[in-house]
Amino acid sequence: MAEIIQKDGTWIFDGDALRLIPGRDKSVALLRATLGELVVPVEALAGISFEQGKRAGRLRLRLRDGADPLLIATGGRLTEPHDPYQLLVEPDRYGVAEYVVDEVRNALLLDEVPAGPVDRYLLPGPSLPLSFSAGDGTAAFDGEQVRLEWNWKTEEAKAAGGPRTIPVTDVRAVEWQPAAGLENGHLRFVVRNGSATAPPKYDPHAVELWGFKKDPLMALVAAAVQARIPHPAAPAPRDTVPRQADGEDHDVLLRRLRELGDLHRTGVLTDEEFTAAKQAVLKRL
């Protein structure tokens, strides 16, 4: 086992996973402290490095693309204080940091873990339920639906629509953008049959962020939702509608309708899938 304990946090590697525990020092960023302990399996790792500095060094963990819903949702826009995959190391612990790096790299070699991207989440995302207030609203998520509520600073037309409840099954994508310079940030949920063209200030599916201390916490809501929608690199589901070859006759199509009925009765096809498939075949009759 390899372990390094610092004010910034503790990293423990047991050969199968790396535990990342944020420190309790007041300098630890709010996002990391709120996120809490992370357990990163070896199969999710792409690499690890250690950089020495004059006053402090830095351990950096690199995950395989697509492994962590937090990194997907934030799109690499987490700044260093909030990045849970970095650890500040004091000069008298440089040797320990290098030992941790060697142990992790050896495990990656022995387990022959590829560094390439993955098409499924290898980390579960933040614990639920979550509820944070920042910018012009509050975002809450319980695993099944997102609820957005507005405050007195919300744009009038947006607030007039009242709180917004979004089933997670309706979410196609999540966007988290921190404020930068004079540009405000946002947390936005892109929903089915909806558009994301309106500025966040007016979008009832978005919370506008103004660059205050609690803004990064909205990234945790984004990550929790991201973990419960289809992975962006997951293979597309197979078409459940049987394809018709040229020259198929009436009897063949009737047989396909009976086959669809059997699949529906046995539960292979849902009501919606059965209806769509049946209509597609009927159009060919």
PDB file of N, CA, C and O in Angstrom, residues 74-107:
ATOM      1  N   THR A  74     -18.088  18.884 -16.743  1.00  0.00           N
ATOM      2  CA  THR A  74     -17.376  20.166 -16.643  1.00  0.00           C
ATOM      3  C   THR A  74     -16.472  20.425 -17.843  1.00  0.00           C
ATOM      4  O   THR A  74     -15.961  21.531 -17.989  1.00  0.00           O
ATOM      5  N   GLY A  75     -16.268  19.431 -18.670  1.00  0.00           N
ATOM      6  CA  GLY A  75     -15.526  19.641 -19.911  1.00  0.00           C
ATOM      7  C   GLY A  75     -14.123  20.165 -19.723  1.00  0.00           C
ATOM      8  O   GLY A  75     -13.639  20.955 -20.544  1.00  0.00           O
ATOM      9  N   GLY A  76     -13.456  19.759 -18.642  1.00  0.00           N
ATOM     10  CA  GLY A  76     -12.093  20.217 -18.411  1.00  0.00           C
ATOM     11  C   GLY A  76     -11.990  21.652 -17.934  1.00  0.00           C
ATOM     12  O   GLY A  76     -10.909  22.236 -17.946  1.00  0.00           O
ATOM     13  N   ARG A  77     -13.094  22.224 -17.467  1.00  0.00           N
ATOM     14  CA  ARG A  77     -13.096  23.636 -17.069  1.00  0.00           C
ATOM     15  C   ARG A  77     -12.947  23.841 -15.565  1.00  0.00           C
ATOM     16  O   ARG A  77     -13.050  24.968 -15.081  1.00  0.00           O
ATOM     17  N   LEU A  78     -12.707  22.772 -14.803  1.00  0.00           N
ATOM     18  CA  LEU A  78     -12.444  22.933 -13.371  1.00  0.00           C
ATOM     19  C   LEU A  78     -11.051  23.520 -13.178  1.00  0.00           C
ATOM     20  O   LEU A  78     -10.070  22.995 -13.707  1.00  0.00           O
ATOM     21  N   THR A  79     -10.949  24.590 -12.431  1.00  0.00           N
ATOM     22  CA  THR A  79      -9.644  25.197 -12.173  1.00  0.00           C
ATOM     23  C   THR A  79      -8.911  24.400 -11.091  1.00  0.00           C
ATOM     24  O   THR A  79      -9.502  23.592 -10.371  1.00  0.00           O
ATOM     25  N   GLU A  80      -7.615  24.640 -10.929  1.00  0.00           N
ATOM     26  CA  GLU A  80      -6.780  23.825 -10.049  1.00  0.00           C
ATOM     27  C   GLU A  80      -7.299  23.700  -8.613  1.00  0.00           C
ATOM     28  O   GLU A  80      -7.304  22.596  -8.063  1.00  0.00           O
ATOM     29  N   PRO A  81      -7.758  24.763  -7.971  1.00  0.00           N
ATOM     30  CA  PRO A  81      -8.192  24.573  -6.567  1.00  0.00           C
ATOM     31  C   PRO A  81      -9.351  23.598  -6.429  1.00  0.00           C
ATOM     32  O   PRO A  81      -9.508  22.957  -5.396  1.00  0.00           O
ATOM     33  N   HIS A  82     -10.184  23.484  -7.472  1.00  0.00           N
ATOM     34  CA  HIS A  82     -11.386  22.660  -7.403  1.00  0.00           C
ATOM     35  C   HIS A  82     -11.193  21.273  -7.997  1.00  0.00           C
ATOM     36  O   HIS A  82     -12.081  20.425  -7.875  1.00  0.00           O
ATOM     37  N   ASP A  83     -10.083  21.028  -8.662  1.00  0.00           N
ATOM     38  CA  ASP A  83      -9.837  19.752  -9.330  1.00  0.00           C
ATOM     39  C   ASP A  83      -9.524  18.674  -8.284  1.00  0.00           C
ATOM     40  O   ASP A  83      -8.491  18.742  -7.614  1.00  0.00           O
ATOM     41  N   PRO A  84     -10.380  17.648  -8.131  1.00  0.00           N
ATOM     42  CA  PRO A  84     -10.126  16.631  -7.101  1.00  0.00           C
ATOM     43  C   PRO A  84      -8.977  15.693  -7.455  1.00  0.00           C
ATOM     44  O   PRO A  84      -8.558  14.897  -6.610  1.00  0.00           O
ATOM     45  N   TYR A  85      -8.475  15.792  -8.684  1.00  0.00           N
ATOM     46  CA  TYR A  85      -7.421  14.882  -9.130  1.00  0.00           C
ATOM     47  C   TYR A  85      -6.036  15.523  -9.073  1.00  0.00           C
ATOM     48  O   TYR A  85      -5.119  15.118  -9.782  1.00  0.00           O
ATOM     49  N   GLN A  86      -5.901  16.526  -8.216  1.00  0.00           N
ATOM     50  CA  GLN A  86      -4.609  17.140  -7.945  1.00  0.00           C
ATOM     51  C   GLN A  86      -4.406  17.223  -6.436  1.00  0.00           C
ATOM     52  O   GLN A  86      -5.365  17.379  -5.679  1.00  0.00           O
ATOM     53  N   LEU A  87      -3.148  17.103  -6.007  1.00  0.00           N
ATOM     54  CA  LEU A  87      -2.828  17.176  -4.580  1.00  0.00           C
ATOM     55  C   LEU A  87      -1.551  17.979  -4.393  1.00  0.00           C
ATOM     56  O   LEU A  87      -0.519  17.662  -4.992  1.00  0.00           O
ATOM     57  N   LEU A  88      -1.629  19.011  -3.550  1.00  0.00           N
ATOM     58  CA  LEU A  88      -0.431  19.785  -3.214  1.00  0.00           C
ATOM     59  C   LEU A  88       0.440  18.987  -2.249  1.00  0.00           C
ATOM     60  O   LEU A  88      -0.055  18.416  -1.281  1.00  0.00           O
ATOM     61  N   VAL A  89       1.757  18.970  -2.528  1.00  0.00           N
ATOM     62  CA  VAL A  89       2.690  18.167  -1.738  1.00  0.00           C
ATOM     63  C   VAL A  89       3.782  19.072  -1.176  1.00  0.00           C
ATOM     64  O   VAL A  89       4.415  19.839  -1.915  1.00  0.00           O
ATOM     65  N   GLU A  90       3.998  18.987   0.128  1.00  0.00           N
ATOM     66  CA  GLU A  90       5.045  19.773   0.777  1.00  0.00           C
ATOM     67  C   GLU A  90       6.424  19.184   0.446  1.00  0.00           C
ATOM     68  O   GLU A  90       6.562  17.972   0.227  1.00  0.00           O
ATOM     69  N   PRO A  91       7.468  20.038   0.403  1.00  0.00           N
ATOM     70  CA  PRO A  91       8.797  19.566  -0.035  1.00  0.00           C
ATOM     71  C   PRO A  91       9.339  18.362   0.732  1.00  0.00           C
ATOM     72  O   PRO A  91      10.023  17.514   0.147  1.00  0.00           O
ATOM     73  N   ASP A  92       9.032  18.261   2.023  1.00  0.00           N
ATOM     74  CA  ASP A  92       9.576  17.131   2.779  1.00  0.00           C
ATOM     75  C   ASP A  92       8.863  15.813   2.484  1.00  0.00           C
ATOM     76  O   ASP A  92       9.200  14.772   3.055  1.00  0.00           O
ATOM     77  N   ARG A  93       7.870  15.839   1.587  1.00  0.00           N
ATOM     78  CA  ARG A  93       7.149  14.625   1.212  1.00  0.00           C
ATOM     79  C   ARG A  93       7.313  14.303  -0.281  1.00  0.00           C
ATOM     80  O   ARG A  93       6.576  13.495  -0.826  1.00  0.00           O
ATOM     81  N   TYR A  94       8.308  14.930  -0.918  1.00  0.00           N
ATOM     82  CA  TYR A  94       8.517  14.664  -2.345  1.00  0.00           C
ATOM     83  C   TYR A  94       8.845  13.193  -2.599  1.00  0.00           C
ATOM     84  O   TYR A  94       8.389  12.590  -3.570  1.00  0.00           O
ATOM     85  N   GLY A  95       9.648  12.607  -1.732  1.00  0.00           N
ATOM     86  CA  GLY A  95      10.015  11.198  -1.898  1.00  0.00           C
ATOM     87  C   GLY A  95       8.809  10.285  -1.807  1.00  0.00           C
ATOM     88  O   GLY A  95       8.686   9.317  -2.569  1.00  0.00           O
ATOM     89  N   VAL A  96       7.885  10.590  -0.893  1.00  0.00           N
ATOM     90  CA  VAL A  96       6.672   9.796  -0.744  1.00  0.00           C
ATOM     91  C   VAL A  96       5.795   9.929  -1.983  1.00  0.00           C
ATOM     92  O   VAL A  96       5.225   8.939  -2.475  1.00  0.00           O
ATOM     93  N   ALA A  97       5.707  11.148  -2.513  1.00  0.00           N
ATOM     94  CA  ALA A  97       4.908  11.371  -3.712  1.00  0.00           C
ATOM     95  C   ALA A  97       5.449  10.562  -4.885  1.00  0.00           C
ATOM     96  O   ALA A  97       4.687   9.957  -5.657  1.00  0.00           O
ATOM     97  N   GLU A  98       6.766  10.533  -5.035  1.00  0.00           N
ATOM     98  CA  GLU A  98       7.370   9.769  -6.131  1.00  0.00           C
ATOM     99  C   GLU A  98       7.128   8.272  -5.957  1.00  0.00           C
ATOM    100  O   GLU A  98       6.950   7.538  -6.937  1.00  0.00           O
ATOM    101  N   TYR A  99       7.094   7.811  -4.696  1.00  0.00           N
ATOM    102  CA  TYR A  99       6.807   6.403  -4.431  1.00  0.00           C
ATOM    103  C   TYR A  99       5.377   6.062  -4.849  1.00  0.00           C
ATOM    104  O   TYR A  99       5.118   5.004  -5.452  1.00  0.00           O
ATOM    105  N   VAL A 100       4.417   6.945  -4.540  1.00  0.00           N
ATOM    106  CA  VAL A 100       3.031   6.733  -4.942  1.00  0.00           C
ATOM    107  C   VAL A 100       2.929   6.649  -6.458  1.00  0.00           C
ATOM    108  O   VAL A 100       2.241   5.767  -7.005  1.00  0.00           O
ATOM    109  N   VAL A 101       3.630   7.548  -7.142  1.00  0.00           N
ATOM    110  CA  VAL A 101       3.611   7.534  -8.608  1.00  0.00           C
ATOM    111  C   VAL A 101       4.137   6.206  -9.132  1.00  0.00           C
ATOM    112  O   VAL A 101       3.538   5.588 -10.032  1.00  0.00           O
ATOM    113  N   ASP A 102       5.229   5.732  -8.599  1.00  0.00           N
ATOM    114  CA  ASP A 102       5.804   4.461  -9.054  1.00  0.00           C
ATOM    115  C   ASP A 102       4.838   3.303  -8.832  1.00  0.00           C
ATOM    116  O   ASP A 102       4.688   2.430  -9.704  1.00  0.00           O
ATOM    117  N   GLU A 103       4.191   3.271  -7.674  1.00  0.00           N
ATOM    118  CA  GLU A 103       3.266   2.172  -7.370  1.00  0.00           C
ATOM    119  C   GLU A 103       2.068   2.166  -8.320  1.00  0.00           C
ATOM    120  O   GLU A 103       1.644   1.103  -8.796  1.00  0.00           O
ATOM    121  N   VAL A 104       1.524   3.342  -8.584  1.00  0.00           N
ATOM    122  CA  VAL A 104       0.375   3.415  -9.493  1.00  0.00           C
ATOM    123  C   VAL A 104       0.792   3.028 -10.910  1.00  0.00           C
ATOM    124  O   VAL A 104       0.093   2.261 -11.596  1.00  0.00           O
ATOM    125  N   ARG A 105       1.921   3.525 -11.368  1.00  0.00           N
ATOM    126  CA  ARG A 105       2.376   3.193 -12.717  1.00  0.00           C
ATOM    127  C   ARG A 105       2.662   1.703 -12.854  1.00  0.00           C
ATOM    128  O   ARG A 105       2.350   1.094 -13.891  1.00  0.00           O
ATOM    129  N   ASN A 106       3.243   1.097 -11.834  1.00  0.00           N
ATOM    130  CA  ASN A 106       3.503  -0.338 -11.884  1.00  0.00           C
ATOM    131  C   ASN A 106       2.202  -1.128 -11.979  1.00  0.00           C
ATOM    132  O   ASN A 106       2.106  -2.121 -12.712  1.00  0.00           O
ATOM    133  N   ALA A 107       1.185  -0.688 -11.234  1.00  0.00           N
ATOM    134  CA  ALA A 107      -0.109  -1.374 -11.282  1.00  0.00           C
ATOM    135  C   ALA A 107      -0.741  -1.264 -12.667  1.00  0.00           C
ATOM    136  O   ALA A 107      -1.322  -2.225 -13.182  1.00  0.00           O
TER     137      ALA A 107
END
